[in-house]
Amino acid sequence: MNPPLTLRTATATLLTPFDLEAGKLERVFGTLAARKVDYADLYFQYSRYEGWSLEEGIVKTGSFNIEQGVGVRAVSGEKTAFAYSDEISFDALQDAAKATRAIGAAGQVRRIKSNVSNRNVVPLYKEVDPIGSLDSKQKVALLEKLEKKCRALDPRVTQVMASLGGEYEVVLIARADGHTAADVRPLVRLSVQVIAEQNGRRESGSGGGGGRTDYSHFSDAVLDDYARQAVSQALANLEARPAPAGSMTVVLGPGWPGVLLHEAVGHGLEGDFNRKGSSAFAGRMGQRVASPGVTVVDDGTMPGRRGSLTVDDEGTPTSRTVLIEDGVLRGYLQDSLNARLMKMPLTGNARRESFAHMTMPRMTNTYMLAGSHDPQEIIRSVKKGLYATNFGGGQVDITNGKFVFSTAEAYMIEDGKVTYPVKGATLIGNGPDALTRVAMIGNDLALDSGIGTCGKEGQSVPVGVGQPTLRIDGLTVGGTA
């Protein structure tokens, strides 16, 4: 039986050119096994990525990079030994294995076998190379078209900045227990920022998106959506008044506002923080942590989504993991180390920025499920409050769940109606506490357009977020009024 296409592609890209047949990989694991370890793997990666940016009607910068290398890891108990090389060769692998095997503890690594463990895993995206899907002139024309669409929407638009990025990545994971897996991961993103001016006032707005596909994703209809989003946000901010401050009801719009859920709640549900007891959710499995009706999932199996992976960076197929079900804590996100130490199942959430980084449990696409309320019903239920439809930056303290988020687009709600835009509003609260303050959940679940990048311990990975319209009572709003 022939191995799947992704494994054939990965083998042809990462092993065959360097004369690394299975027997040589077995010898590398033999070197690692000179000391007893609980787990060991080799992570091969080849990536090619490009970036284009347009400003003042001119493509001012362009970049193109190729990276390849291999990471060698051995785990014993809670300790991890790791070495990497940007040279893929048997000698480099052996040198890295010798550096790694200094670790020693109970447990015995088993040598690699020839079985292929992801024969039946169905790829979640096509094996395409985004960079080759358009030529250079077409990429420039795409950016120019987006700029023209933005300027055509309103004469107050004075500046447009757009950027286009594409990546083609091939990974192969060989584990000492005999598991071999591979993935071919395309990724594209298009972003736009506009500046609008009126009566001496200048405000900005942004839009964009992408996914695990090629540049054909950016159709005229998609470009129209990005342009409308950016321009409408900038024009709303031109009319914005200073935001009031105090404790009030906050309505969060659907889609990208789920980034608050990602930061304030999602990170606290990653296995490493809970194993170490540093998360506000540690030791609370089976307990009520949110209002009834609140169900939060992390799903890496959504075809084509920015945060999706066919297999994670340990070769485990991703899954749909229920984290909170009807307000009750049901699960954590796990990699092999934390799952083993916590005696919990793997969830397919081991992720790493590149071969030069170690894996850790990370989110993929994290979102709250829809409820039963019409979004307009939620707005009508609010006597006075804030309606936040887009967010800028934010930060969270994992240990206590405290967060601060700045809104990029927000409006006042008065007597059940959205009235005027406000500027400078920040949301201040505690993630676990905010979950208990969810009073109404909309029936309009939406995922973000494909723009999310998550940072953790210096590593960045693409992610997705989402939620329906939410009413949260008693959040603290920091304003400028």
JSON list of N, CA and C in Angstrom, two decimals, residues 442-476:
[
{"chain": "A", "resi": 442, "resn": "GLY", "atom": "N", "xyz": [-26.00, 35.13, 21.47]},
{"chain": "A", "resi": 442, "resn": "GLY", "atom": "CA", "xyz": [-26.67, 35.24, 20.19]},
{"chain": "A", "resi": 442, "resn": "GLY", "atom": "C", "xyz": [-26.67, 33.96, 19.38]},
{"chain": "A", "resi": 443, "resn": "ASN", "atom": "N", "xyz": [-27.52, 33.96, 18.35]},
{"chain": "A", "resi": 443, "resn": "ASN", "atom": "CA", "xyz": [-27.60, 32.79, 17.45]},
{"chain": "A", "resi": 443, "resn": "ASN", "atom": "C", "xyz": [-26.78, 33.00, 16.18]},
{"chain": "A", "resi": 444, "resn": "ASP", "atom": "N", "xyz": [-25.85, 33.97, 16.23]},
{"chain": "A", "resi": 444, "resn": "ASP", "atom": "CA", "xyz": [-25.12, 34.39, 15.02]},
{"chain": "A", "resi": 444, "resn": "ASP", "atom": "C", "xyz": [-23.62, 34.08, 15.10]},
{"chain": "A", "resi": 445, "resn": "LEU", "atom": "N", "xyz": [-23.28, 32.87, 15.53]},
{"chain": "A", "resi": 445, "resn": "LEU", "atom": "CA", "xyz": [-21.87, 32.50, 15.61]},
{"chain": "A", "resi": 445, "resn": "LEU", "atom": "C", "xyz": [-21.14, 32.83, 14.31]},
{"chain": "A", "resi": 446, "resn": "ALA", "atom": "N", "xyz": [-19.99, 33.51, 14.43]},
{"chain": "A", "resi": 446, "resn": "ALA", "atom": "CA", "xyz": [-19.15, 33.80, 13.27]},
{"chain": "A", "resi": 446, "resn": "ALA", "atom": "C", "xyz": [-17.70, 33.61, 13.67]},
{"chain": "A", "resi": 447, "resn": "LEU", "atom": "N", "xyz": [-16.91, 33.14, 12.73]},
{"chain": "A", "resi": 447, "resn": "LEU", "atom": "CA", "xyz": [-15.48, 33.03, 12.94]},
{"chain": "A", "resi": 447, "resn": "LEU", "atom": "C", "xyz": [-14.79, 34.24, 12.32]},
{"chain": "A", "resi": 448, "resn": "ASP", "atom": "N", "xyz": [-13.59, 34.54, 12.80]},
{"chain": "A", "resi": 448, "resn": "ASP", "atom": "CA", "xyz": [-12.86, 35.68, 12.22]},
{"chain": "A", "resi": 448, "resn": "ASP", "atom": "C", "xyz": [-12.50, 35.38, 10.78]},
{"chain": "A", "resi": 449, "resn": "SER", "atom": "N", "xyz": [-12.06, 36.40, 10.08]},
{"chain": "A", "resi": 449, "resn": "SER", "atom": "CA", "xyz": [-11.82, 36.27, 8.63]},
{"chain": "A", "resi": 449, "resn": "SER", "atom": "C", "xyz": [-10.48, 35.62, 8.30]},
{"chain": "A", "resi": 450, "resn": "GLY", "atom": "N", "xyz": [-9.68, 35.28, 9.32]},
{"chain": "A", "resi": 450, "resn": "GLY", "atom": "CA", "xyz": [-8.40, 34.61, 9.07]},
{"chain": "A", "resi": 450, "resn": "GLY", "atom": "C", "xyz": [-7.23, 35.53, 9.24]},
{"chain": "A", "resi": 451, "resn": "ILE", "atom": "N", "xyz": [-7.17, 36.25, 10.39]},
{"chain": "A", "resi": 451, "resn": "ILE", "atom": "CA", "xyz": [-6.10, 37.22, 10.61]},
{"chain": "A", "resi": 451, "resn": "ILE", "atom": "C", "xyz": [-5.30, 36.96, 11.88]},
{"chain": "A", "resi": 452, "resn": "GLY", "atom": "N", "xyz": [-5.71, 35.97, 12.69]},
{"chain": "A", "resi": 452, "resn": "GLY", "atom": "CA", "xyz": [-5.16, 35.84, 14.03]},
{"chain": "A", "resi": 452, "resn": "GLY", "atom": "C", "xyz": [-3.77, 35.22, 14.09]},
{"chain": "A", "resi": 453, "resn": "THR", "atom": "N", "xyz": [-2.91, 35.82, 14.93]},
{"chain": "A", "resi": 453, "resn": "THR", "atom": "CA", "xyz": [-1.61, 35.25, 15.27]},
{"chain": "A", "resi": 453, "resn": "THR", "atom": "C", "xyz": [-1.47, 35.30, 16.78]},
{"chain": "A", "resi": 454, "resn": "CYS", "atom": "N", "xyz": [-1.13, 34.18, 17.37]},
{"chain": "A", "resi": 454, "resn": "CYS", "atom": "CA", "xyz": [-1.05, 34.07, 18.83]},
{"chain": "A", "resi": 454, "resn": "CYS", "atom": "C", "xyz": [0.40, 33.99, 19.27]},
{"chain": "A", "resi": 455, "resn": "GLY", "atom": "N", "xyz": [0.75, 34.73, 20.30]},
{"chain": "A", "resi": 455, "resn": "GLY", "atom": "CA", "xyz": [2.08, 34.68, 20.87]},
{"chain": "A", "resi": 455, "resn": "GLY", "atom": "C", "xyz": [2.07, 34.02, 22.24]},
{"chain": "A", "resi": 456, "resn": "LYS", "atom": "N", "xyz": [3.07, 33.18, 22.48]},
{"chain": "A", "resi": 456, "resn": "LYS", "atom": "CA", "xyz": [3.24, 32.53, 23.78]},
{"chain": "A", "resi": 456, "resn": "LYS", "atom": "C", "xyz": [4.70, 32.17, 23.96]},
{"chain": "A", "resi": 457, "resn": "GLU", "atom": "N", "xyz": [5.29, 32.67, 25.03]},
{"chain": "A", "resi": 457, "resn": "GLU", "atom": "CA", "xyz": [6.69, 32.37, 25.35]},
{"chain": "A", "resi": 457, "resn": "GLU", "atom": "C", "xyz": [7.61, 32.62, 24.15]},
{"chain": "A", "resi": 458, "resn": "GLY", "atom": "N", "xyz": [7.34, 33.71, 23.44]},
{"chain": "A", "resi": 458, "resn": "GLY", "atom": "CA", "xyz": [8.21, 34.10, 22.33]},
{"chain": "A", "resi": 458, "resn": "GLY", "atom": "C", "xyz": [7.94, 33.40, 21.02]},
{"chain": "A", "resi": 459, "resn": "GLN", "atom": "N", "xyz": [6.95, 32.51, 20.98]},
{"chain": "A", "resi": 459, "resn": "GLN", "atom": "CA", "xyz": [6.61, 31.81, 19.75]},
{"chain": "A", "resi": 459, "resn": "GLN", "atom": "C", "xyz": [5.28, 32.31, 19.19]},
{"chain": "A", "resi": 460, "resn": "SER", "atom": "N", "xyz": [5.21, 32.51, 17.88]},
{"chain": "A", "resi": 460, "resn": "SER", "atom": "CA", "xyz": [3.98, 32.95, 17.21]},
{"chain": "A", "resi": 460, "resn": "SER", "atom": "C", "xyz": [3.47, 31.86, 16.28]},
{"chain": "A", "resi": 461, "resn": "VAL", "atom": "N", "xyz": [2.16, 31.60, 16.35]},
{"chain": "A", "resi": 461, "resn": "VAL", "atom": "CA", "xyz": [1.52, 30.62, 15.46]},
{"chain": "A", "resi": 461, "resn": "VAL", "atom": "C", "xyz": [0.18, 31.18, 14.98]},
{"chain": "A", "resi": 462, "resn": "PRO", "atom": "N", "xyz": [-0.26, 30.79, 13.78]},
{"chain": "A", "resi": 462, "resn": "PRO", "atom": "CA", "xyz": [-1.56, 31.24, 13.29]},
{"chain": "A", "resi": 462, "resn": "PRO", "atom": "C", "xyz": [-2.71, 30.56, 14.02]},
{"chain": "A", "resi": 463, "resn": "VAL", "atom": "N", "xyz": [-3.75, 31.33, 14.35]},
{"chain": "A", "resi": 463, "resn": "VAL", "atom": "CA", "xyz": [-4.90, 30.80, 15.08]},
{"chain": "A", "resi": 463, "resn": "VAL", "atom": "C", "xyz": [-6.18, 31.41, 14.52]},
{"chain": "A", "resi": 464, "resn": "GLY", "atom": "N", "xyz": [-7.30, 30.84, 14.93]},
{"chain": "A", "resi": 464, "resn": "GLY", "atom": "CA", "xyz": [-8.61, 31.38, 14.61]},
{"chain": "A", "resi": 464, "resn": "GLY", "atom": "C", "xyz": [-9.40, 31.61, 15.87]},
{"chain": "A", "resi": 465, "resn": "VAL", "atom": "N", "xyz": [-10.31, 32.58, 15.84]},
{"chain": "A", "resi": 465, "resn": "VAL", "atom": "CA", "xyz": [-11.19, 32.86, 16.97]},
{"chain": "A", "resi": 465, "resn": "VAL", "atom": "C", "xyz": [-12.60, 33.06, 16.46]},
{"chain": "A", "resi": 466, "resn": "GLY", "atom": "N", "xyz": [-13.58, 33.04, 17.36]},
{"chain": "A", "resi": 466, "resn": "GLY", "atom": "CA", "xyz": [-14.94, 33.27, 16.95]},
{"chain": "A", "resi": 466, "resn": "GLY", "atom": "C", "xyz": [-15.89, 33.25, 18.12]},
{"chain": "A", "resi": 467, "resn": "GLN", "atom": "N", "xyz": [-17.06, 33.82, 17.91]},
{"chain": "A", "resi": 467, "resn": "GLN", "atom": "CA", "xyz": [-18.13, 33.81, 18.91]},
{"chain": "A", "resi": 467, "resn": "GLN", "atom": "C", "xyz": [-19.39, 34.40, 18.30]},
{"chain": "A", "resi": 468, "resn": "PRO", "atom": "N", "xyz": [-20.54, 34.18, 18.93]},
{"chain": "A", "resi": 468, "resn": "PRO", "atom": "CA", "xyz": [-21.74, 34.91, 18.55]},
{"chain": "A", "resi": 468, "resn": "PRO", "atom": "C", "xyz": [-21.79, 36.24, 19.29]},
{"chain": "A", "resi": 469, "resn": "THR", "atom": "N", "xyz": [-22.80, 37.05, 19.02]},
{"chain": "A", "resi": 469, "resn": "THR", "atom": "CA", "xyz": [-23.03, 38.26, 19.81]},
{"chain": "A", "resi": 469, "resn": "THR", "atom": "C", "xyz": [-23.24, 37.87, 21.28]},
{"chain": "A", "resi": 470, "resn": "LEU", "atom": "N", "xyz": [-22.59, 38.57, 22.18]},
{"chain": "A", "resi": 470, "resn": "LEU", "atom": "CA", "xyz": [-22.67, 38.25, 23.61]},
{"chain": "A", "resi": 470, "resn": "LEU", "atom": "C", "xyz": [-23.05, 39.49, 24.42]},
{"chain": "A", "resi": 471, "resn": "ARG", "atom": "N", "xyz": [-23.89, 39.30, 25.39]},
{"chain": "A", "resi": 471, "resn": "ARG", "atom": "CA", "xyz": [-24.14, 40.35, 26.39]},
{"chain": "A", "resi": 471, "resn": "ARG", "atom": "C", "xyz": [-23.46, 39.93, 27.69]},
{"chain": "A", "resi": 472, "resn": "ILE", "atom": "N", "xyz": [-22.58, 40.80, 28.17]},
{"chain": "A", "resi": 472, "resn": "ILE", "atom": "CA", "xyz": [-21.87, 40.55, 29.43]},
{"chain": "A", "resi": 472, "resn": "ILE", "atom": "C", "xyz": [-22.20, 41.70, 30.38]},
{"chain": "A", "resi": 473, "resn": "ASP", "atom": "N", "xyz": [-22.73, 41.38, 31.55]},
{"chain": "A", "resi": 473, "resn": "ASP", "atom": "CA", "xyz": [-23.14, 42.40, 32.51]},
{"chain": "A", "resi": 473, "resn": "ASP", "atom": "C", "xyz": [-22.02, 42.74, 33.48]},
{"chain": "A", "resi": 474, "resn": "GLY", "atom": "N", "xyz": [-21.92, 44.03, 33.80]},
{"chain": "A", "resi": 474, "resn": "GLY", "atom": "CA", "xyz": [-21.01, 44.46, 34.86]},
{"chain": "A", "resi": 474, "resn": "GLY", "atom": "C", "xyz": [-19.54, 44.41, 34.53]},
{"chain": "A", "resi": 475, "resn": "LEU", "atom": "N", "xyz": [-19.18, 44.65, 33.26]},
{"chain": "A", "resi": 475, "resn": "LEU", "atom": "CA", "xyz": [-17.76, 44.75, 32.92]},
{"chain": "A", "resi": 475, "resn": "LEU", "atom": "C", "xyz": [-17.28, 46.18, 33.18]},
{"chain": "A", "resi": 476, "resn": "THR", "atom": "N", "xyz": [-16.02, 46.32, 33.53]},
{"chain": "A", "resi": 476, "resn": "THR", "atom": "CA", "xyz": [-15.45, 47.65, 33.75]},
{"chain": "A", "resi": 476, "resn": "THR", "atom": "C", "xyz": [-14.96, 48.20, 32.41]}
]
